[in-house]
Short mmCIF file of C-alpha atoms in Angstrom, two decimals:
data_model
loop_
_atom_site.label_atom_id
_atom_site.label_comp_id
_atom_site.label_asym_id
_atom_site.label_seq_id
_atom_site.Cartn_x
_atom_site.Cartn_y
_atom_site.Cartn_z
CA UNK A 1217 11.09 8.23 5.80
CA UNK A 1218 13.54 6.02 3.94
CA UNK A 1219 13.33 6.03 0.17
CA UNK A 1220 13.38 2.78 -1.73
CA UNK A 1221 14.55 1.92 -5.25
CA UNK A 1222 13.30 -1.11 -7.16
CA UNK A 1223 13.44 -2.23 -10.78
CA UNK A 1224 10.49 -0.93 -12.75
CA UNK A 1225 9.68 -4.28 -14.32
CA UNK A 1226 10.79 -7.90 -14.57
CA UNK A 1227 9.82 -10.83 -16.76
CA UNK A 1228 9.93 -14.48 -15.80
CA UNK A 1229 8.60 -17.87 -16.85
CA UNK A 1230 6.40 -20.24 -14.97
CA UNK A 1231 8.27 -22.49 -12.55
CA UNK A 1232 11.25 -20.16 -12.18
CA UNK A 1233 12.42 -18.51 -8.99
CA UNK A 1234 12.12 -14.73 -9.07
CA UNK A 1235 14.24 -12.41 -6.97
CA UNK A 1236 13.33 -8.74 -6.69
CA UNK A 1237 15.89 -6.52 -5.00
CA UNK A 1238 15.08 -3.26 -3.27
CA UNK A 1239 17.64 -0.66 -2.26
CA UNK A 1240 17.08 1.42 0.88
CA UNK A 1241 20.37 3.09 1.67
CA UNK A 1242 18.89 5.47 4.25
CA UNK A 1243 17.12 2.85 6.32
CA UNK A 1244 16.92 3.82 9.97
CA UNK A 1245 17.78 1.59 12.90
CA UNK A 1246 14.16 1.03 13.86
CA UNK A 1247 12.79 0.56 10.34
CA UNK A 1248 11.19 -2.67 9.20
CA UNK A 1249 11.08 -3.86 5.58
CA UNK A 1250 7.71 -4.85 4.20
CA UNK A 1251 6.66 -6.17 0.81
CA UNK A 1252 3.19 -5.90 -0.69
CA UNK A 1253 1.66 -7.44 -3.80
CA UNK A 1254 -0.97 -5.74 -5.93
CA UNK A 1255 -3.07 -7.36 -8.64
CA UNK A 1256 -4.90 -5.23 -11.22
CA UNK A 1257 -8.04 -3.57 -9.87
CA UNK A 1258 -7.28 -4.66 -6.30
CA UNK A 1259 -5.70 -3.07 -3.27
CA UNK A 1260 -2.19 -4.10 -2.19
CA UNK A 1261 -1.84 -7.20 -0.08
CA UNK A 1262 0.82 -7.89 2.55
CA UNK A 1263 3.33 -10.56 1.55
CA UNK A 1264 6.18 -10.57 4.03
CA UNK A 1265 8.00 -8.41 6.56
CA UNK A 1266 11.41 -8.56 8.20
CA UNK A 1267 14.02 -6.66 10.15
CA UNK A 1268 17.24 -8.59 9.48
CA UNK A 1269 18.63 -11.86 8.09
CA UNK A 1270 16.03 -14.14 6.50
CA UNK A 1271 12.30 -14.48 6.86
CA UNK A 1272 10.24 -17.19 5.17
CA UNK A 1273 6.53 -17.80 4.99
CA UNK A 1274 4.25 -19.88 2.80
CA UNK A 1275 4.37 -17.32 0.00
CA UNK A 1276 7.90 -15.94 -0.17
CA UNK A 1277 11.28 -15.45 1.44
CA UNK A 1278 12.90 -12.16 2.37
CA UNK A 1279 16.65 -11.85 2.50
CA UNK A 1280 18.19 -8.90 4.35
CA UNK A 1281 21.99 -8.47 4.49
CA UNK A 1282 23.75 -7.36 7.64
CA UNK A 1283 23.95 -3.70 6.60
CA UNK A 1284 20.20 -3.68 5.80
CA UNK A 1285 20.72 -1.27 2.91
CA UNK A 1286 18.91 -3.61 0.57
CA UNK A 1287 16.54 -6.54 0.67
CA UNK A 1288 15.52 -9.26 -1.77
CA UNK A 1289 12.08 -10.73 -2.14
CA UNK A 1290 12.27 -14.30 -3.43
CA UNK A 1291 9.26 -15.97 -5.02
CA UNK A 1292 9.83 -19.69 -5.55
CA UNK A 1293 8.46 -21.37 -8.67
CA UNK A 1294 6.26 -18.55 -9.89
CA UNK A 1295 3.04 -19.17 -11.75
CA UNK A 1296 1.00 -17.00 -14.09
CA UNK A 1297 -1.05 -15.86 -11.11
CA UNK A 1298 2.03 -14.20 -9.59
CA UNK A 1299 1.90 -11.55 -12.29
CA UNK A 1300 1.45 -8.39 -10.23
CA UNK A 1301 3.15 -5.27 -8.95
CA UNK A 1302 5.40 -5.75 -5.93
CA UNK A 1303 6.13 -2.89 -3.56
CA UNK A 1304 9.02 -2.62 -1.13
CA UNK A 1305 8.40 -0.36 1.85
CA UNK A 1306 10.63 0.72 4.70
CA UNK A 1307 9.29 2.27 7.85
CA UNK A 1308 8.67 2.18 11.55
CA UNK A 1309 5.46 2.42 13.45
CA UNK A 1310 5.20 6.11 14.28
CA UNK A 1311 1.55 5.93 15.18
CA UNK A 1312 -0.07 5.78 11.78
CA UNK A 1313 2.03 7.62 9.21
CA UNK A 1314 4.84 5.33 8.41
CA UNK A 1315 5.72 4.48 4.87
CA UNK A 1316 5.74 5.61 1.28
CA UNK A 1317 4.75 3.39 -1.61
CA UNK A 1318 6.98 3.88 -4.63
CA UNK A 1319 6.06 2.79 -8.15
CA UNK A 1320 6.87 -0.84 -7.35
CA UNK A 1321 8.17 -3.61 -9.62
CA UNK A 1322 5.83 -4.94 -12.27
CA UNK A 1323 6.44 -8.71 -12.56
CA UNK A 1324 5.13 -10.43 -15.66
CA UNK A 1325 5.15 -14.23 -15.62
CA UNK A 1326 4.97 -15.93 -18.99
CA UNK A 1327 3.83 -19.45 -19.80
CA UNK B 1143 -14.92 -10.96 8.63
CA UNK B 1144 -15.40 -8.33 5.93
CA UNK B 1145 -12.17 -6.48 6.65
CA UNK B 1146 -12.40 -3.15 4.86
CA UNK B 1147 -15.30 -2.08 2.70
CA UNK B 1148 -15.42 0.93 0.43
CA UNK B 1149 -18.33 2.59 -1.30
CA UNK B 1150 -19.11 3.30 -4.01
CA UNK B 1151 -17.19 0.89 -6.23
CA UNK B 1152 -17.03 3.49 -8.95
CA UNK B 1153 -18.43 6.93 -9.63
CA UNK B 1154 -18.53 9.51 -12.38
CA UNK B 1155 -18.68 13.02 -10.99
CA UNK B 1156 -19.08 16.39 -12.62
CA UNK B 1157 -16.35 18.90 -11.89
CA UNK B 1158 -17.29 21.27 -9.09
CA UNK B 1159 -19.53 18.78 -7.34
CA UNK B 1160 -18.78 17.37 -3.92
CA UNK B 1161 -18.56 13.73 -2.99
CA UNK B 1162 -17.77 11.56 0.00
CA UNK B 1163 -16.01 8.24 -0.38
CA UNK B 1164 -16.89 5.87 2.41
CA UNK B 1165 -14.59 3.45 4.19
CA UNK B 1166 -15.47 1.08 7.03
CA UNK B 1167 -13.32 -1.49 8.79
CA UNK B 1168 -14.39 -4.17 11.22
CA UNK B 1169 -10.98 -5.14 12.58
CA UNK B 1170 -10.96 -2.52 15.35
CA UNK B 1171 -7.74 -1.12 13.93
CA UNK B 1172 -6.44 2.10 15.38
CA UNK B 1173 -4.96 3.59 12.23
CA UNK B 1174 -6.64 4.27 8.89
CA UNK B 1175 -5.39 5.73 5.62
CA UNK B 1176 -6.55 7.07 2.29
CA UNK B 1177 -4.39 6.62 -0.81
CA UNK B 1178 -4.85 7.53 -4.42
CA UNK B 1179 -3.35 5.56 -7.27
CA UNK B 1180 -3.05 7.01 -10.71
CA UNK B 1181 -2.59 4.88 -13.81
CA UNK B 1182 0.78 3.13 -13.81
CA UNK B 1183 1.90 4.79 -10.59
CA UNK B 1184 2.28 3.75 -7.00
CA UNK B 1185 0.05 4.76 -4.13
CA UNK B 1186 0.23 8.24 -2.66
CA UNK B 1187 -1.00 8.93 0.84
CA UNK B 1188 -3.72 11.59 1.06
CA UNK B 1189 -4.69 11.63 4.74
CA UNK B 1190 -4.32 9.32 7.68
CA UNK B 1191 -5.68 8.86 11.18
CA UNK B 1192 -3.73 7.39 14.07
CA UNK B 1193 -6.79 6.90 16.28
CA UNK B 1194 -10.40 7.96 16.41
CA UNK B 1195 -10.66 11.71 16.77
CA UNK B 1196 -7.30 12.51 15.14
CA UNK B 1197 -6.29 13.02 11.52
CA UNK B 1198 -3.15 14.07 9.67
CA UNK B 1199 -2.06 15.14 6.22
CA UNK B 1200 -0.21 12.81 3.92
CA UNK B 1201 1.75 13.44 0.74
CA UNK B 1202 -1.12 14.87 -1.38
CA UNK B 1203 -3.82 16.30 0.92
CA UNK B 1204 -4.94 19.34 -1.09
CA UNK B 1205 -8.56 19.21 -2.21
CA UNK B 1206 -9.47 16.45 0.26
CA UNK B 1207 -10.72 16.33 3.82
CA UNK B 1208 -11.29 13.50 6.26
CA UNK B 1209 -12.89 12.87 9.61
CA UNK B 1210 -12.60 10.08 12.14
CA UNK B 1211 -15.59 10.24 14.44
CA UNK B 1212 -15.24 6.60 15.50
CA UNK B 1213 -12.86 3.66 15.13
CA UNK B 1214 -14.60 1.98 12.21
CA UNK B 1215 -15.30 4.78 9.72
CA UNK B 1216 -12.96 7.08 7.82
CA UNK B 1217 -14.77 9.02 5.08
CA UNK B 1218 -12.89 11.03 2.46
CA UNK B 1219 -14.59 14.16 1.10
CA UNK B 1220 -13.91 16.07 -2.08
CA UNK B 1221 -15.51 19.46 -1.54
CA UNK B 1222 -15.29 20.61 -5.16
CA UNK B 1223 -14.00 17.94 -7.50
CA UNK B 1224 -11.55 18.69 -10.30
CA UNK B 1225 -10.52 16.45 -13.22
CA UNK B 1226 -7.05 15.91 -11.71
CA UNK B 1227 -8.75 14.02 -8.89
CA UNK B 1228 -9.70 11.27 -11.32
CA UNK B 1229 -8.03 8.25 -9.76
CA UNK B 1230 -8.54 5.02 -7.90
CA UNK B 1231 -8.87 5.59 -4.18
CA UNK B 1232 -7.85 2.96 -1.65
CA UNK B 1233 -8.65 2.96 2.02
CA UNK B 1234 -6.46 0.98 4.38
CA UNK B 1235 -6.17 0.25 8.07
CA UNK B 1236 -3.57 -1.08 10.44
CA UNK B 1237 -3.31 -1.99 14.06
CA UNK B 1238 -1.05 0.99 14.61
CA UNK B 1239 0.75 -0.48 17.60
CA UNK B 1240 4.04 -2.26 18.00
CA UNK B 1241 7.25 -1.80 16.08
CA UNK B 1242 6.16 -3.36 12.81
CA UNK B 1243 2.81 -2.68 11.24
CA UNK B 1244 0.84 -4.17 8.36
CA UNK B 1245 -1.75 -2.33 6.33
CA UNK B 1246 -4.92 -3.98 5.06
CA UNK B 1247 -6.49 -2.47 1.98
CA UNK B 1248 -10.01 -2.15 0.72
CA UNK B 1249 -11.08 -2.96 -2.85
CA UNK B 1250 -10.87 0.64 -4.00
CA UNK B 1251 -13.18 3.26 -5.48
CA UNK B 1252 -12.68 4.29 -9.08
CA UNK B 1253 -13.55 7.98 -9.44
CA UNK B 1254 -13.81 9.84 -12.71
CA UNK B 1255 -14.22 13.63 -12.62
CA UNK B 1256 -15.43 15.17 -15.85
#
């Protein structure tokens, strides 16, 4: 299972774009990259997933360079409600035991 | 659709007592998981189940047991609780098929062992 490295914490202000980069040097050919968001006292929630290049949905964008050894989660125009912990996971569907959650990145959005 | 439900929401348990944390999903997902999350830390996988009738050990399985008698339910049992098992426990499920998979989490159970 590929290990990931993310910044422990980040601060931002409302309305700014936030980019959180995750390193996964040992990513395997079949691995997908998935990001989750966790608010206090709640379980993690899926944000976005990708394999290569760029993926965009209504919440975020995910940028993956050609070598796939890192990925960047981009949150456009954050608000106070985006304050949460963001986890980067790398894994492949092996029938149920796939990925390891690290400590994540604690994003704090200020007014 | 309820998704994943967990019970109880919270519990205080005396050390040495046993307890079963309940988890039910209504999405007909094949795979289910139990994680624990300690204060300020990420989630650590305790046990998982690929399909009904099968279970496997995760990163921190000691002191816990699970069963998967059917698709919907995945109870986690602490046979003899110890204070180090004080944590928030999350149950999750996923479709378990295809190349990429997404896990859906329950609201968690906050367990305090005294």
